[in-house]
mmCIF file of C-alpha atoms and ligand atoms in Angstrom:
data_model
loop_
_atom_site.group_PDB
_atom_site.id
_atom_site.type_symbol
_atom_site.label_atom_id
_atom_site.label_comp_id
_atom_site.label_asym_id
_atom_site.label_seq_id
_atom_site.Cartn_x
_atom_site.Cartn_y
_atom_site.Cartn_z
ATOM 1 C CA MET A 300 -1.996 -37.674 9.730
ATOM 2 C CA PRO A 301 -4.986 -38.906 11.985
ATOM 3 C CA ARG A 302 -8.709 -38.515 10.756
ATOM 4 C CA ILE A 303 -10.540 -35.566 11.693
ATOM 5 C CA VAL A 304 -13.771 -36.029 13.191
ATOM 6 C CA ALA A 305 -15.647 -32.621 11.864
ATOM 7 C CA ASP A 306 -15.882 -30.096 9.377
ATOM 8 C CA LEU A 307 -16.485 -27.094 11.013
ATOM 9 C CA HIS A 308 -15.588 -24.313 8.442
ATOM 10 C CA THR A 309 -18.919 -25.437 5.720
ATOM 11 C CA HIS A 310 -20.898 -23.097 2.895
ATOM 12 C CA SER A 311 -24.970 -23.606 2.803
ATOM 13 C CA LEU A 312 -26.814 -21.728 0.003
ATOM 14 C CA ALA A 313 -27.693 -18.703 2.441
ATOM 15 C CA SER A 314 -24.666 -17.891 1.473
ATOM 16 C CA THR A 315 -25.247 -16.827 -2.588
ATOM 17 C CA HIS A 316 -22.032 -17.905 -3.917
ATOM 18 C CA ALA A 317 -22.761 -21.990 -2.584
ATOM 19 C CA TYR A 318 -24.623 -24.732 -3.852
ATOM 20 C CA SER A 319 -26.280 -26.714 -1.363
ATOM 21 C CA THR A 320 -28.588 -27.486 1.226
ATOM 22 C CA VAL A 321 -28.348 -27.745 5.087
ATOM 23 C CA GLY A 322 -29.273 -30.773 3.925
ATOM 24 C CA GLU A 323 -27.462 -31.816 1.897
ATOM 25 C CA LEU A 324 -24.075 -31.237 2.935
ATOM 26 C CA LEU A 325 -25.585 -33.212 6.476
ATOM 27 C CA ALA A 326 -24.826 -35.965 4.207
ATOM 28 C CA ALA A 327 -21.980 -36.141 2.764
ATOM 29 C CA ALA A 328 -20.915 -34.953 6.557
ATOM 30 C CA ALA A 329 -22.750 -38.747 7.821
ATOM 31 C CA ALA A 330 -21.303 -40.746 4.373
ATOM 32 C CA LEU A 331 -18.118 -38.863 5.286
ATOM 33 C CA GLY A 332 -18.254 -40.612 8.412
ATOM 34 C CA LEU A 333 -17.920 -37.524 10.770
ATOM 35 C CA ASP A 334 -18.941 -36.785 14.358
ATOM 36 C CA ALA A 335 -20.166 -32.958 13.463
ATOM 37 C CA LEU A 336 -20.455 -30.593 10.714
ATOM 38 C CA ALA A 337 -20.592 -26.277 11.540
ATOM 39 C CA LEU A 338 -22.810 -24.852 9.102
ATOM 40 C CA THR A 339 -20.583 -21.291 8.907
ATOM 41 C CA ASP A 340 -22.260 -18.562 6.288
ATOM 42 C CA HIS A 341 -20.998 -16.012 5.969
ATOM 43 C CA GLY A 342 -21.417 -12.836 8.455
ATOM 44 C CA PRO A 343 -24.239 -10.356 7.558
ATOM 45 C CA ALA A 344 -21.791 -7.281 6.860
ATOM 46 C CA LEU A 345 -20.992 -9.701 3.030
ATOM 47 C CA PRO A 346 -22.447 -8.318 -0.627
ATOM 48 C CA ASP A 347 -23.870 -12.452 -0.963
ATOM 49 C CA ALA A 348 -24.838 -13.040 3.165
ATOM 50 C CA PRO A 349 -28.058 -14.534 4.183
ATOM 51 C CA HIS A 350 -29.770 -12.116 6.857
ATOM 52 C CA PRO A 351 -29.217 -11.525 10.671
ATOM 53 C CA TRP A 352 -32.312 -14.076 11.677
ATOM 54 C CA HIS A 353 -30.554 -16.701 9.375
ATOM 55 C CA PHE A 354 -27.559 -16.702 12.764
ATOM 56 C CA ASP A 355 -30.164 -16.117 15.070
ATOM 57 C CA ASN A 356 -32.843 -18.757 13.168
ATOM 58 C CA LEU A 357 -30.003 -21.714 13.428
ATOM 59 C CA ARG A 358 -31.654 -23.179 16.710
ATOM 60 C CA VAL A 359 -34.290 -25.158 15.154
ATOM 61 C CA LEU A 360 -31.669 -26.872 12.916
ATOM 62 C CA PRO A 361 -31.651 -30.147 14.606
ATOM 63 C CA ARG A 362 -28.514 -31.753 17.205
ATOM 64 C CA GLU A 363 -27.446 -33.883 15.145
ATOM 65 C CA VAL A 364 -28.787 -35.703 11.670
ATOM 66 C CA GLY A 365 -27.552 -39.191 10.563
ATOM 67 C CA GLY A 366 -25.083 -39.478 13.738
ATOM 68 C CA VAL A 367 -24.180 -36.726 12.922
ATOM 69 C CA ARG A 368 -23.678 -33.055 14.982
ATOM 70 C CA LEU A 369 -24.614 -30.104 14.045
ATOM 71 C CA LEU A 370 -22.343 -26.700 14.936
ATOM 72 C CA ARG A 371 -24.116 -23.625 14.756
ATOM 73 C CA GLY A 372 -21.152 -21.145 13.609
ATOM 74 C CA CYS A 373 -20.365 -18.695 11.070
ATOM 75 C CA GLU A 374 -17.661 -16.916 9.621
ATOM 76 C CA VAL A 375 -17.358 -13.466 10.574
ATOM 77 C CA ASN A 376 -16.189 -10.768 8.309
ATOM 78 C CA ILE A 377 -12.553 -8.767 11.000
ATOM 79 C CA ARG A 378 -14.371 -5.462 9.723
ATOM 80 C CA THR A 379 -11.622 -3.043 11.384
ATOM 81 C CA LEU A 380 -7.587 -3.011 13.227
ATOM 82 C CA SER A 381 -10.035 -2.969 16.606
ATOM 83 C CA GLY A 382 -11.047 -6.689 15.406
ATOM 84 C CA ASP A 383 -14.974 -5.788 15.546
ATOM 85 C CA VAL A 384 -16.089 -8.322 13.949
ATOM 86 C CA ASP A 385 -20.579 -8.040 12.009
ATOM 87 C CA LEU A 386 -22.481 -10.371 15.088
ATOM 88 C CA ASP A 387 -23.255 -8.848 18.017
ATOM 89 C CA GLU A 388 -22.081 -10.575 21.120
ATOM 90 C CA THR A 389 -25.075 -12.274 23.007
ATOM 91 C CA MET A 390 -24.983 -14.201 18.553
ATOM 92 C CA LEU A 391 -21.805 -15.057 18.836
ATOM 93 C CA GLY A 392 -23.297 -16.642 22.517
ATOM 94 C CA ARG A 393 -25.441 -18.483 21.365
ATOM 95 C CA MET A 394 -23.392 -20.220 18.382
ATOM 96 C CA ASP A 395 -20.668 -23.078 18.434
ATOM 97 C CA TRP A 396 -18.550 -21.861 16.238
ATOM 98 C CA ILE A 397 -16.688 -19.030 14.795
ATOM 99 C CA VAL A 398 -14.428 -18.872 11.879
ATOM 100 C CA ALA A 399 -13.381 -15.115 12.368
ATOM 101 C CA SER A 400 -11.661 -13.788 8.043
ATOM 102 C CA PHE A 401 -10.979 -11.034 6.183
ATOM 103 C CA HIS A 402 -13.060 -10.170 3.511
ATOM 104 C CA GLU A 403 -12.304 -7.885 0.593
ATOM 105 C CA PRO A 404 -15.335 -6.725 0.647
ATOM 106 C CA CYS A 405 -15.305 -5.825 4.284
ATOM 107 C CA LEU A 406 -12.064 -4.856 4.891
ATOM 108 C CA ALA A 407 -9.451 -3.467 2.706
ATOM 109 C CA PRO A 408 -5.946 -4.291 2.419
ATOM 110 C CA GLY A 409 -3.615 -2.277 4.580
ATOM 111 C CA THR A 410 -0.645 -2.735 5.650
ATOM 112 C CA VAL A 411 1.437 -6.113 7.450
ATOM 113 C CA ALA A 412 1.131 -4.422 11.024
ATOM 114 C CA GLU A 413 -2.589 -3.383 10.279
ATOM 115 C CA HIS A 414 -3.054 -6.695 9.497
ATOM 116 C CA THR A 415 -1.551 -8.352 12.233
ATOM 117 C CA GLU A 416 -3.150 -6.025 14.671
ATOM 118 C CA ALA A 417 -6.978 -6.991 13.933
ATOM 119 C CA TYR A 418 -5.705 -10.157 14.292
ATOM 120 C CA LEU A 419 -4.914 -9.329 17.430
ATOM 121 C CA ASN A 420 -8.006 -7.403 18.998
ATOM 122 C CA ALA A 421 -10.064 -10.909 16.715
ATOM 123 C CA LEU A 422 -8.750 -13.119 19.487
ATOM 124 C CA ALA A 423 -9.379 -11.186 22.248
ATOM 125 C CA ASN A 424 -12.691 -11.128 21.358
ATOM 126 C CA PRO A 425 -14.003 -14.076 23.273
ATOM 127 C CA GLY A 426 -16.248 -15.521 20.933
ATOM 128 C CA VAL A 427 -14.017 -15.770 18.218
ATOM 129 C CA ASP A 428 -12.510 -20.100 17.851
ATOM 130 C CA SER A 429 -10.817 -19.953 14.787
ATOM 131 C CA LEU A 430 -8.836 -17.207 12.157
ATOM 132 C CA GLY A 431 -10.533 -18.181 9.137
ATOM 133 C CA HIS A 432 -8.017 -18.887 5.939
ATOM 134 C CA THR A 433 -4.968 -16.577 7.365
ATOM 135 C CA GLY A 434 -2.871 -17.429 4.464
ATOM 136 C CA SER A 435 -4.143 -15.328 1.997
ATOM 137 C CA ILE A 436 -1.908 -13.336 -0.099
ATOM 138 C CA GLN A 437 -3.943 -9.848 -0.077
ATOM 139 C CA PHE A 438 -3.971 -10.179 3.810
ATOM 140 C CA PRO A 439 -0.205 -10.830 5.037
ATOM 141 C CA TYR A 440 0.934 -10.784 9.289
ATOM 142 C CA ASP A 441 3.220 -11.146 12.413
ATOM 143 C CA VAL A 442 2.075 -15.490 11.616
ATOM 144 C CA ASP A 443 4.872 -15.903 15.193
ATOM 145 C CA ALA A 444 2.564 -12.510 17.035
ATOM 146 C CA VAL A 445 -0.446 -14.233 15.664
ATOM 147 C CA VAL A 446 0.087 -18.402 15.897
ATOM 148 C CA LYS A 447 1.785 -17.374 19.419
ATOM 149 C CA ALA A 448 -1.578 -14.932 20.459
ATOM 150 C CA CYS A 449 -3.584 -17.526 19.741
ATOM 151 C CA ARG A 450 -1.427 -20.701 21.260
ATOM 152 C CA ASP A 451 -2.230 -18.027 24.794
ATOM 153 C CA ALA A 452 -6.286 -17.816 23.488
ATOM 154 C CA GLY A 453 -6.616 -21.300 23.676
ATOM 155 C CA LYS A 454 -7.869 -20.533 20.712
ATOM 156 C CA THR A 455 -7.223 -22.582 16.253
ATOM 157 C CA ILE A 456 -5.711 -21.351 13.815
ATOM 158 C CA GLU A 457 -7.289 -22.438 10.197
ATOM 159 C CA ILE A 458 -5.358 -24.725 7.984
ATOM 160 C CA ASN A 459 -7.746 -24.389 5.312
ATOM 161 C CA ALA A 460 -7.900 -27.262 2.639
ATOM 162 C CA GLY A 461 -10.671 -24.482 0.492
ATOM 163 C CA SER A 462 -7.229 -22.661 -0.651
ATOM 164 C CA PHE A 463 -5.749 -25.128 -2.802
ATOM 165 C CA LYS A 464 -8.816 -24.441 -5.289
ATOM 166 C CA VAL A 465 -9.173 -20.670 -5.745
ATOM 167 C CA ARG A 466 -6.390 -19.748 -3.717
ATOM 168 C CA PRO A 467 -3.285 -21.818 -4.405
ATOM 169 C CA ARG A 468 -1.383 -18.738 -4.356
ATOM 170 C CA SER A 469 -1.707 -18.781 -0.792
ATOM 171 C CA VAL A 470 -1.288 -22.717 -0.170
ATOM 172 C CA PRO A 471 2.965 -21.398 0.445
ATOM 173 C CA ASN A 472 2.046 -19.247 3.592
ATOM 174 C CA CYS A 473 -0.362 -22.012 4.016
ATOM 175 C CA ARG A 474 2.345 -23.999 4.635
ATOM 176 C CA ARG A 475 4.420 -21.291 6.624
ATOM 177 C CA ILE A 476 1.781 -20.195 8.987
ATOM 178 C CA ALA A 477 1.037 -24.145 10.165
ATOM 179 C CA GLU A 478 5.207 -24.444 11.151
ATOM 180 C CA SER A 479 4.341 -22.148 12.754
ATOM 181 C CA CYS A 480 1.616 -23.346 14.765
ATOM 182 C CA ALA A 481 3.737 -26.298 15.459
ATOM 183 C CA LYS A 482 6.556 -24.451 16.545
ATOM 184 C CA HIS A 483 4.779 -22.749 19.006
ATOM 185 C CA GLY A 484 2.344 -25.812 20.317
ATOM 186 C CA THR A 485 -0.772 -23.732 19.104
ATOM 187 C CA PHE A 486 -3.633 -26.263 17.898
ATOM 188 C CA VAL A 487 -5.274 -25.547 14.135
ATOM 189 C CA VAL A 488 -8.420 -26.414 12.658
ATOM 190 C CA VAL A 489 -8.308 -27.953 9.732
ATOM 191 C CA THR A 490 -11.628 -27.132 7.328
ATOM 192 C CA SER A 491 -12.774 -27.791 4.251
ATOM 193 C CA ASP A 492 -14.554 -23.997 3.683
ATOM 194 C CA ALA A 493 -17.044 -26.143 0.921
ATOM 195 C CA HIS A 494 -18.990 -24.361 -1.296
ATOM 196 C CA SER A 495 -21.211 -26.927 -2.006
ATOM 197 C CA HIS A 496 -21.599 -30.876 -1.037
ATOM 198 C CA TRP A 497 -19.371 -32.380 -2.866
ATOM 199 C CA ASP A 498 -16.221 -30.473 -0.436
ATOM 200 C CA VAL A 499 -17.647 -31.595 2.366
ATOM 201 C CA GLY A 500 -14.502 -33.170 4.043
ATOM 202 C CA ALA A 501 -12.243 -32.850 1.378
ATOM 203 C CA PHE A 502 -9.046 -31.800 3.429
ATOM 204 C CA ALA A 503 -6.833 -34.800 1.118
ATOM 205 C CA PRO A 504 -4.219 -30.834 0.124
ATOM 206 C CA VAL A 505 -4.303 -30.002 3.789
ATOM 207 C CA LEU A 506 -3.978 -33.737 5.602
ATOM 208 C CA ALA A 507 -0.970 -33.844 2.858
ATOM 209 C CA LEU A 508 0.912 -30.637 3.261
ATOM 210 C CA LEU A 509 1.193 -30.989 7.188
ATOM 211 C CA ASP A 510 2.012 -34.899 6.386
ATOM 212 C CA GLU A 511 4.974 -33.391 4.943
ATOM 213 C CA ILE A 512 6.048 -31.505 7.349
ATOM 214 C CA GLY A 513 5.842 -33.598 10.443
ATOM 215 C CA PHE A 514 3.003 -31.784 12.680
ATOM 216 C CA PRO A 515 2.366 -33.707 15.205
ATOM 217 C CA GLY A 516 -1.816 -34.584 15.741
ATOM 218 C CA ASP A 517 -2.730 -33.814 18.987
ATOM 219 C CA LEU A 518 -1.934 -29.886 17.845
ATOM 220 C CA ILE A 519 -5.055 -31.052 15.211
ATOM 221 C CA LEU A 520 -8.075 -30.035 17.407
ATOM 222 C CA ASN A 521 -10.200 -31.434 15.057
ATOM 223 C CA ALA A 522 -9.173 -34.562 14.849
ATOM 224 C CA ASP A 523 -10.187 -36.093 18.135
ATOM 225 C CA ARG A 524 -14.572 -35.633 19.126
ATOM 226 C CA ASP A 525 -13.827 -35.897 22.303
ATOM 227 C CA ARG A 526 -11.063 -32.638 22.742
ATOM 228 C CA LEU A 527 -13.146 -31.047 19.717
ATOM 229 C CA PHE A 528 -15.965 -30.684 22.133
ATOM 230 C CA ARG A 529 -14.607 -30.037 25.609
ATOM 231 C CA TYR A 530 -13.178 -27.435 23.387
ATOM 232 C CA ILE A 531 -16.805 -25.669 21.985
ATOM 233 C CA GLU A 532 -17.857 -26.451 25.741
ATOM 234 C CA THR A 533 -15.978 -25.635 28.089
ATOM 235 C CA ARG A 534 -15.043 -22.048 26.118
ATOM 236 C CA ARG A 535 -18.722 -21.705 25.554
ATOM 237 C CA GLY A 536 -19.934 -22.758 29.321
ATOM 238 C CA ARG A 537 -22.290 -25.388 28.129
ATOM 239 C CA SER A 538 -23.390 -28.415 27.090
ATOM 240 C CA LEU A 539 -23.153 -29.345 22.706
ATOM 241 C CA ALA A 540 -26.777 -31.614 23.841
HETATM 242 ZN ZN1 ZN B 164 -13.823 -16.637 3.821
HETATM 243 ZN ZN1 ZN B 165 -15.606 -19.411 3.595
#
């Protein structure tokens, strides 16, 4: 398995059920030799989320610390079947990396058809880069349909290592989703979903799973620095410098 060069899903203590500072997250990423870390605290609609100003003000943080590029991000909440999320277009446009997820406090679980519809609509939002922890058993969906739409939209599906720790029942789904991505040529991103700095870069269970199913390394977007940065710069239409 190739080496993962960026952790694209992490939470600082701005999300109150997470426990580390931005500095601690970046130091952990630097110690692991990562090229980038996306700070993706929860979107404002989740009860423990930071105030919207948190996202607006990310620009005051340094662009790079200890060789680690800090990507301004958010884990937005998909709130409706129409795929609406809880940051507006202007804010989404200022971010470098947006992962869109279902969380029960923001959207009650429904049917497979409803979850599929919401994912397809979220993918159509130009500000969304990735679908987060889609293996969640509360939100089953038509995997092949969403994986193909993700490929066609030029976006990514996350394979979330945190799920192996906090949502272990979703692991068989993660496997099925990864297999579908391999079959349809859809990019995945391997992420930690760290809620403390000790979990930054803790990708091992996902890498083992991808290895087991013979997942093609060139479909892991964050296994190559240049590929990842080019993807972000092309999608966002601006330089990360
Ligand atoms: Zn989440
Ligand atoms: Zn998260």
